Amino acid sequence: MNQEKKWINVAKGVLIVFVIIGHSQLNENIIKWTYWFHMPTFIILSGYLFNGSYNLKELISKRSKRMLIPYFSFALLTLIIIQLQSHNLNEISLYIENILRGGRSLGYNYGVYWYPMCLLLTTITFAIMIKTIKNRIVIAITIITLYIVAHLYIANNDYKVFWSADTVLIALFYFGLGCYGKSIINKINTLYGIVAVFVGGLLICCDYVGLIQYKLDIKSNLYNHMILDALIPIVFTVAIISISKLIQHKYAGLLFNKAGKMSMTIMYLHLPVMIVMRSYFNVSEWITIIVAIGVPIGVHLIFERISLFNVLFLGKQHTIKYKGEERSV
């Protein structure tokens, strides 16, 4: 990633910290406010990074390998951590079944596992739409229609759909914002950020004093306001992007940049780490949050040094020689 785009990893690093805070036991309001934007912004950034120049079959194959192999590898690693704590072998079959089903079937240890599958399905669906529909206006109308359908028929339902496929209906909207809003995102500067921070702070104040009562939780199908579910994530996304661009060359930016590059490892491992910390260590929640960031970073650095783990956990391709030819696996 070139220097101009370093802010993307900085933004991911900032967002993954908010994800961990969202899974903490801090103030209830703070947790609620992080849910307003952290996952929508992740999806918006994924849409921004989406490249329309691709072979559909190749895209599906590469994205599936890159997402599915780490999904099952981290799921197995998490299962081992669970068993080391509980020693209850009777529940292994249930855990495996839920891992295969994904989505809302997964328990707290696997609380974030809905996201990689949702993102994979959203990316593939968006790619298919572009190749089959082609007309950008028709695609936009289709995405908005699905967004409305999600609010009318999916919102507030306790469905346990395979791989959280139902969340794709709303995720496509955020993904499309990122993809079709690239030129606007590139223009976001400090002035945009100041306005966004002011508006975001005003929205938080309004929620705190009870002028609005807003909640957003994509995983739980909790989205109740068609206008605010678009407006609020956009406001906070602008703020996050602006701040990320502002600090990308500063020391804090360098730290968030490194965390952003490891964001999926942190995403997968922070909850098991937090559960272990709460079970065996009597420390403050802020210490738990710091450890939940630090341990996955350490694990990621180990994975980077081992070729097999690069493939299994980081979703990277590995080149091997087979009958004198180099092949990527």
XYZ file of C-alpha atoms in Angstrom:
329
model
C 0.000 0.000 0.000
C 1.506 3.340 -1.014
C 2.104 6.207 1.400
C -1.016 8.066 0.271
C -3.197 5.107 1.232
C -1.519 4.383 4.571
C -4.532 5.987 6.267
C -6.621 2.924 5.382
C -4.645 0.679 7.721
C -4.612 3.469 10.304
C -8.417 3.581 10.108
C -8.616 -0.207 10.462
C -6.390 0.001 13.519
C -8.617 2.660 15.088
C -11.732 0.634 14.265
C -10.423 -2.630 15.718
C -9.794 -0.813 19.015
C -13.427 0.344 18.941
C -14.529 -3.242 18.233
C -12.710 -4.423 21.351
C -14.195 -1.574 23.410
C -17.601 -2.629 22.065
C -17.024 -6.108 23.516
C -15.744 -4.781 26.822
C -17.570 -4.269 30.099
C -17.066 -0.523 30.169
C -19.835 2.071 30.239
C -22.992 0.822 28.524
C -23.421 4.028 26.533
C -19.846 3.950 25.221
C -20.354 0.381 24.066
C -23.615 1.312 22.328
C -22.017 4.288 20.556
C -19.158 2.158 19.177
C -21.748 -0.110 17.580
C -23.112 2.866 15.665
C -20.176 2.797 13.307
C -17.375 0.256 13.833
C -18.684 -2.574 11.620
C -20.400 -0.336 9.018
C -17.146 1.609 8.621
C -15.150 -1.602 8.207
C -17.558 -2.599 5.420
C -17.385 0.861 3.827
C -13.581 0.606 3.746
C -13.831 -2.845 2.157
C -16.046 -1.354 -0.535
C -13.527 1.452 -1.042
C -10.763 -1.114 -1.598
C -12.864 -3.177 -4.008
C -11.370 -3.286 -7.500
C -13.864 -3.592 -10.342
C -11.260 -5.077 -12.696
C -11.460 -8.797 -12.027
C -12.396 -12.192 -13.360
C -15.487 -13.256 -11.414
C -14.518 -16.915 -11.090
C -10.998 -15.982 -9.975
C -12.296 -13.407 -7.490
C -14.671 -15.898 -5.874
C -11.922 -18.515 -5.649
C -9.276 -16.180 -4.185
C -11.607 -14.387 -1.760
C -13.072 -17.687 -0.544
C -9.647 -19.159 0.155
C -8.443 -15.956 1.815
C -11.482 -15.773 4.109
C -12.558 -19.389 4.678
C -9.178 -20.924 5.534
C -8.463 -18.430 8.370
C -12.104 -18.691 9.497
C -11.845 -22.430 10.159
C -8.257 -22.222 11.427
C -9.106 -19.574 14.029
C -12.331 -21.449 14.874
C -10.293 -24.564 15.665
C -7.787 -22.537 17.682
C -10.612 -20.918 19.650
C -12.190 -24.337 20.247
C -8.896 -25.569 21.699
C -8.793 -22.528 24.018
C -12.382 -23.255 25.130
C -11.596 -26.906 25.833
C -8.505 -26.021 27.835
C -10.804 -24.010 30.105
C -13.921 -26.175 30.286
C -12.644 -29.750 29.728
C -16.175 -30.520 28.509
C -15.748 -32.803 25.502
C -19.508 -33.341 25.206
C -19.986 -29.901 23.633
C -17.363 -30.268 20.894
C -19.839 -31.613 18.336
C -22.197 -28.695 19.025
C -19.368 -26.175 18.623
C -18.319 -27.754 15.326
C -21.907 -27.705 14.054
C -22.279 -24.034 14.976
C -18.934 -23.168 13.368
C -20.141 -24.725 10.120
C -23.465 -22.877 10.304
C -21.830 -19.617 11.326
C -23.694 -16.364 11.846
C -25.864 -16.010 14.929
C -25.590 -19.727 15.736
C -22.174 -19.042 17.241
C -21.766 -18.329 20.932
C -19.904 -15.539 22.708
C -16.436 -17.015 22.119
C -17.141 -16.742 18.397
C -18.963 -13.420 18.630
C -17.158 -11.780 15.683
C -17.145 -14.754 13.326
C -20.269 -13.507 11.570
C -18.296 -10.623 10.064
C -15.770 -12.452 7.820
C -18.523 -14.582 6.315
C -20.836 -11.596 5.908
C -18.030 -9.672 4.201
C -17.212 -12.609 1.919
C -20.841 -13.040 0.843
C -21.283 -9.274 0.445
C -18.164 -8.963 -1.728
C -19.162 -11.881 -3.948
C -22.760 -10.640 -4.250
C -21.571 -7.138 -5.148
C -19.110 -8.548 -7.711
C -21.847 -10.644 -9.325
C -24.174 -7.637 -9.450
C -21.559 -5.535 -11.233
C -20.859 -8.238 -13.813
C -24.512 -9.088 -14.487
C -26.352 -5.773 -14.133
C -23.492 -3.445 -15.202
C -25.642 -0.285 -15.172
C -24.527 1.666 -12.086
C -27.906 3.378 -11.590
C -29.749 0.048 -11.657
C -27.206 -1.414 -9.206
C -27.700 1.546 -6.863
C -31.493 1.168 -7.026
C -31.157 -2.568 -6.318
C -28.897 -1.969 -3.311
C -31.238 0.688 -1.880
C -34.202 -1.650 -2.400
C -32.411 -4.436 -0.508
C -31.552 -1.927 2.232
C -35.269 -1.115 2.591
C -36.178 -4.817 2.534
C -33.667 -5.440 5.322
C -35.390 -2.818 7.474
C -38.906 -4.014 6.704
C -38.482 -7.773 6.942
C -35.133 -8.633 8.548
C -34.745 -6.012 11.288
C -35.399 -7.176 14.867
C -35.853 -10.809 13.833
C -34.001 -13.563 15.656
C -33.154 -15.526 12.516
C -30.137 -17.827 12.614
C -29.356 -17.776 8.922
C -26.414 -19.739 7.526
C -23.246 -17.580 7.552
C -25.299 -14.463 8.431
C -26.484 -14.289 4.825
C -29.402 -12.078 5.902
C -27.001 -9.320 6.973
C -25.790 -9.063 3.372
C -28.938 -7.074 2.543
C -27.824 -4.145 4.693
C -24.069 -4.743 4.297
C -24.373 -4.253 0.525
C -25.499 -0.679 1.189
C -22.363 0.164 3.187
C -20.142 -1.724 0.746
C -21.680 0.208 -2.134
C -21.096 3.511 -0.317
C -17.406 2.699 -0.123
C -17.098 1.512 -3.706
C -19.098 4.261 -5.403
C -17.970 6.963 -2.984
C -14.232 6.581 -3.649
C -13.833 10.039 -5.160
C -15.578 11.641 -2.173
C -13.581 9.574 0.324
C -10.346 10.644 -1.371
C -11.332 14.287 -0.840
C -12.035 13.942 2.881
C -9.748 16.323 4.781
C -9.432 17.894 8.224
C -12.296 20.317 7.584
C -14.620 17.419 6.739
C -13.408 15.733 9.916
C -14.109 18.738 12.129
C -17.667 18.938 10.832
C -18.133 15.164 11.213
C -16.747 15.142 14.770
C -19.046 18.032 15.694
C -22.107 16.319 14.200
C -21.132 12.966 15.729
C -20.648 14.578 19.139
C -24.007 16.289 18.810
C -25.685 12.967 17.976
C -24.056 11.333 21.012
C -25.251 14.185 23.236
C -28.774 13.887 21.840
C -28.757 10.161 22.546
C -27.324 10.668 26.035
C -30.025 13.142 27.085
C -32.762 11.072 25.437
C -33.640 13.283 22.452
C -32.961 10.273 20.221
C -32.896 6.605 21.126
C -30.718 4.990 18.534
C -29.167 1.533 18.326
C -27.408 -0.287 15.512
C -26.141 -3.858 15.633
C -25.824 -5.504 12.233
C -25.062 -8.969 13.618
C -28.185 -8.974 15.775
C -30.408 -7.601 12.983
C -30.946 -4.516 15.106
C -31.523 -1.635 12.711
C -34.661 0.402 13.137
C -34.223 3.692 11.325
C -33.633 3.837 7.572
C -32.350 7.420 7.628
C -30.150 7.277 10.739
C -28.773 3.836 9.808
C -27.289 5.542 6.751
C -26.517 8.975 8.191
C -24.823 8.073 11.481
C -22.347 5.501 10.096
C -21.457 7.945 7.298
C -20.805 10.769 9.799
C -18.515 8.633 11.956
C -16.806 7.100 8.916
C -15.896 10.596 7.697
C -14.559 11.411 11.169
C -12.477 8.206 11.359
C -11.065 8.678 7.846
C -10.223 12.327 8.489
C -8.456 11.542 11.764
C -6.615 8.623 10.128
C -5.364 10.839 7.318
C -4.308 13.486 9.848
C -2.246 11.139 12.038
C -1.000 8.645 9.420
C 2.560 10.027 9.480
C 2.704 10.611 13.232
C 3.749 8.127 15.913
C 0.164 7.291 16.862
C -0.586 6.713 13.199
C 2.308 4.282 12.910
C 0.958 2.263 15.854
C -2.578 2.174 14.459
C -1.158 1.330 11.024
C 0.531 -1.778 12.423
C -2.641 -2.761 14.302
C -4.674 -2.224 11.133
C -2.497 -4.659 9.202
C -3.232 -7.248 11.892
C -6.898 -6.311 12.312
C -8.341 -9.703 11.295
C -6.089 -11.594 13.713
C -7.096 -9.185 16.472
C -10.732 -9.537 15.373
C -10.633 -13.318 15.721
C -8.627 -13.606 18.939
C -9.568 -10.666 21.153
C -12.747 -12.235 22.568
C -11.126 -15.518 23.719
C -8.324 -13.450 25.274
C -10.841 -11.217 27.078
C -12.745 -14.245 28.366
C -9.554 -15.836 29.706
C -8.513 -12.557 31.321
C -11.853 -12.179 33.086
C -11.847 -15.821 34.194
C -8.352 -15.971 35.700
C -7.156 -12.422 36.375
C -8.686 -9.814 38.631
C -7.644 -6.715 36.702
C -9.385 -3.606 35.424
C -11.287 -3.728 32.162
C -8.807 -1.320 30.577
C -5.984 -3.792 31.299
C -8.118 -6.514 29.749
C -8.610 -4.356 26.646
C -4.867 -3.686 26.349
C -4.064 -7.400 26.688
C -6.807 -8.232 24.155
C -4.951 -6.026 21.680
C -1.410 -7.036 22.620
C -1.760 -10.837 22.681
C -3.276 -11.132 19.172
C -0.547 -8.804 17.857
C 2.103 -11.097 19.364
C 0.375 -14.157 17.914
C 0.157 -12.474 14.493
C 3.907 -11.754 14.542
C 4.533 -15.458 15.227
C 2.186 -16.494 12.408
C 4.064 -14.223 9.991
C 7.291 -16.137 10.602
C 5.831 -19.569 9.778
C 4.842 -20.285 6.171
C 2.108 -22.776 7.067
C 0.526 -20.346 9.527
C 0.664 -17.614 6.882
C -1.683 -19.761 4.812
C -3.845 -21.125 7.632
C -4.361 -17.998 9.732
C -3.422 -15.000 7.597
C -4.994 -16.130 4.333
C -1.824 -15.539 2.351
C -0.763 -17.541 -0.677
C 2.295 -19.746 -0.408
C 4.354 -20.838 -3.407
C 5.603 -24.407 -3.565
C 7.464 -26.379 -6.194
C 5.557 -29.321 -7.662
C 7.241 -31.410 -10.378
C 9.568 -28.551 -11.187
C 6.752 -25.956 -11.390
C 5.903 -23.216 -8.910
C 2.305 -23.308 -7.674
C 0.434 -21.030 -5.288
C -1.503 -22.642 -2.466
